[in-house]
Amino acid sequence: MTESAGTPAEPDRPADDEPAAGTPGHGADEVPKGEAGAAGAPRDEASATVSATDGQTSGTDGTTDGTAAETANHKRHWLRWTALGTSVVVLAAAGVGWWFYRKLDANITTDSTAAAELESYEKERPASLAHNAQNILLLGSDTRSGEGNSKYGRDDGGSQRSDTTILLHIAADRQSATAMSIPRDLMVTIPSCHKPDGTRTKEQFSQFNWAFEFGGTACTIRTVERFTGIRIDHHMVVDFSGFKDMVNAVHGVEVCLKDPIDDADAHLRLRAGKQLLNGEQALGFVRARKSIGNGSDTERMDRQQQFLGALVKKVQSNGVLLNPIRLYPVLDAATKSLTTDPGLDSLKDLYNLTRSIRNIPTEKVQFLTVPRQPYSADPNRDELIESEAAQLFKRLREDTPVTVVSGGKGKSGDEGKSGESEKASQRPTAGTDEKPDDSAAGGPTPTPTFSGTNAAVGMCE
């Protein structure tokens, strides 16, 4: 039947097995082939582009993941080797450090005999009055026994005397140190002491350095404690070789001489002027006596104090105490010829002591000699100036500051003082001639000052 014009024909209902409208296939709604190709192309290209992009993205992610994993593995590998290398270096350094420590520690000789004898005399020893202050007796032995010492004289069976004796007082606050020299010819009372052969000496009035020969370190300490009233906490004994090695370890010490020196006994020949002394020359310089100045032991002690001050100044100014590489030779030299009591017989003990005093200003490292005068019965010996010595000993005993001023002596090589002038030079230089009763009523007691020097002065200033 023919439909009327203008009325659209009703579309046939698709069969169940035919594609639905809008779905590619055959039927009234099917897009013509040409149009389908034209319209479908963008969709297919878009799909292909998306698929291609997805594929590329997938590939890029795979490559990135692989590179990241490889980099992480490389870093972990590098870190493992770095850690291993660091461990080896640390262990090697620790091993070397331990070897050095053991070597230096083994260098030190312990004087247990002196400690045992001093313990047996504990009841007669003075009490320590200042907590944390330290009083250390430094002894320079003139023994000719031992390696390198025989050329300085005959070794008569290993006997020895204290060629140099210094009582070093270190203040409790570690802000100052005072080194008091004790003349070897000072006449003092030496107590009865045990001798190396097992016998005992009698108490006697004799020159100080005989105490070391009679009964060694213990006898010397007891003698010092008896005439000063100061408790000795520790002691150190250094021989000739140790002193020389110390000077060589700091590459010499500079001195200035007014006159040339030619001393066969001290193995010393030096020109006048400024010069750097090595260990051998330094030893001769501090030992020489008759060939320099007036030949007195007083002048020699002054020279020793000046030299030790210059040595301390060089060690501090060159940063030796803060530089392990430079410190080791000094420690090696100091320890291998050192004999100490059990309280200072390890490197740790010496390090702790050095560490506690290394920040003391050089001007506060002071040197002086015990006040004395020529002995009335023999002008070649000395005796204490009792009143002045008592003031000094009291200040050291109680850890009261000691004021040391220049004694007016010139550079090394200047003529020293003797007789009455030498006697006057040993008296405290300010206020000490005034007794408390002589001061104005209600006025303060004058503070005593003592003649000496300090480490800041040096040998050429």
CSV table of N, CA and C in Angstrom, one decimal, residues 111 139-143 159-163 165 190 196 207-221 223 237:
chain,number,residue,atom,x,y,z
A,111,ASP,N,108.6,4.1,90.4
A,111,ASP,CA,109.5,4.0,91.6
A,111,ASP,C,108.6,3.6,92.7
A,139,LEU,N,113.2,16.1,90.0
A,139,LEU,CA,114.6,15.8,90.3
A,139,LEU,C,115.4,15.6,89.0
A,140,GLY,N,116.5,16.3,88.8
A,140,GLY,CA,117.4,16.1,87.6
A,140,GLY,C,118.5,15.3,88.2
A,141,SER,N,118.6,14.0,87.8
A,141,SER,CA,119.6,13.1,88.3
A,141,SER,C,120.9,13.3,87.6
A,142,ASP,N,122.0,13.3,88.3
A,142,ASP,CA,123.3,13.4,87.6
A,142,ASP,C,124.0,12.1,87.5
A,143,THR,N,123.2,11.0,87.5
A,143,THR,CA,123.8,9.7,87.4
A,143,THR,C,124.5,9.5,86.0
A,159,SER,N,126.0,5.4,91.6
A,159,SER,CA,125.6,6.4,92.6
A,159,SER,C,125.2,7.7,91.9
A,160,GLN,N,124.3,8.4,92.5
A,160,GLN,CA,123.8,9.6,91.9
A,160,GLN,C,123.4,10.6,92.9
A,161,ARG,N,123.4,11.9,92.5
A,161,ARG,CA,122.9,13.0,93.3
A,161,ARG,C,121.9,13.8,92.5
A,162,SER,N,121.2,14.6,93.2
A,162,SER,CA,120.2,15.4,92.5
A,162,SER,C,120.9,16.7,92.0
A,163,ASP,N,121.2,16.7,90.8
A,163,ASP,CA,121.9,17.8,90.2
A,163,ASP,C,121.0,19.0,90.1
A,165,THR,N,117.0,20.3,91.6
A,165,THR,CA,115.8,19.9,92.3
A,165,THR,C,114.8,21.1,92.3
A,190,ILE,N,119.1,16.2,107.2
A,190,ILE,CA,118.6,15.1,106.4
A,190,ILE,C,118.3,14.0,107.4
A,196,PRO,N,120.4,1.9,99.6
A,196,PRO,CA,120.2,0.8,98.7
A,196,PRO,C,120.7,-0.5,99.2
A,207,GLN,N,124.7,19.0,103.2
A,207,GLN,CA,124.2,19.7,102.0
A,207,GLN,C,123.1,18.9,101.4
A,208,PHE,N,122.1,19.6,100.9
A,208,PHE,CA,120.9,19.0,100.4
A,208,PHE,C,121.0,17.8,99.5
A,209,ASN,N,121.9,17.9,98.5
A,209,ASN,CA,121.9,16.9,97.4
A,209,ASN,C,122.5,15.6,97.9
A,210,TRP,N,123.0,15.5,99.1
A,210,TRP,CA,123.5,14.3,99.7
A,210,TRP,C,122.3,13.4,100.0
A,211,ALA,N,121.1,13.9,100.2
A,211,ALA,CA,119.9,13.1,100.6
A,211,ALA,C,119.6,12.2,99.4
A,212,PHE,N,119.8,12.6,98.2
A,212,PHE,CA,119.5,11.7,97.1
A,212,PHE,C,120.5,10.6,97.0
A,213,GLU,N,121.7,10.8,97.3
A,213,GLU,CA,122.7,9.8,97.3
A,213,GLU,C,122.5,8.8,98.4
A,214,PHE,N,122.2,9.4,99.6
A,214,PHE,CA,122.0,8.5,100.8
A,214,PHE,C,120.8,7.6,100.6
A,215,GLY,N,119.7,8.1,100.3
A,215,GLY,CA,118.4,7.3,100.3
A,215,GLY,C,117.5,7.5,99.1
A,216,GLY,N,118.0,8.0,98.0
A,216,GLY,CA,117.2,8.2,96.8
A,216,GLY,C,116.1,9.2,96.9
A,217,THR,N,115.1,8.9,96.1
A,217,THR,CA,113.9,9.9,96.1
A,217,THR,C,113.2,10.0,97.4
A,218,ALA,N,113.0,8.9,98.1
A,218,ALA,CA,112.2,8.9,99.3
A,218,ALA,C,112.9,9.8,100.4
A,219,CYS,N,114.2,9.7,100.5
A,219,CYS,CA,115.0,10.4,101.4
A,219,CYS,C,114.9,11.9,101.1
A,220,THR,N,115.0,12.2,99.8
A,220,THR,CA,115.0,13.6,99.3
A,220,THR,C,113.6,14.2,99.6
A,221,ILE,N,112.5,13.5,99.4
A,221,ILE,CA,111.2,14.0,99.6
A,221,ILE,C,111.0,14.3,101.1
A,223,THR,N,113.3,15.0,103.3
A,223,THR,CA,114.1,16.1,103.6
A,223,THR,C,113.4,17.4,103.2
A,237,VAL,N,111.7,12.0,88.2
A,237,VAL,CA,113.2,12.0,88.1
A,237,VAL,C,113.5,11.9,86.6
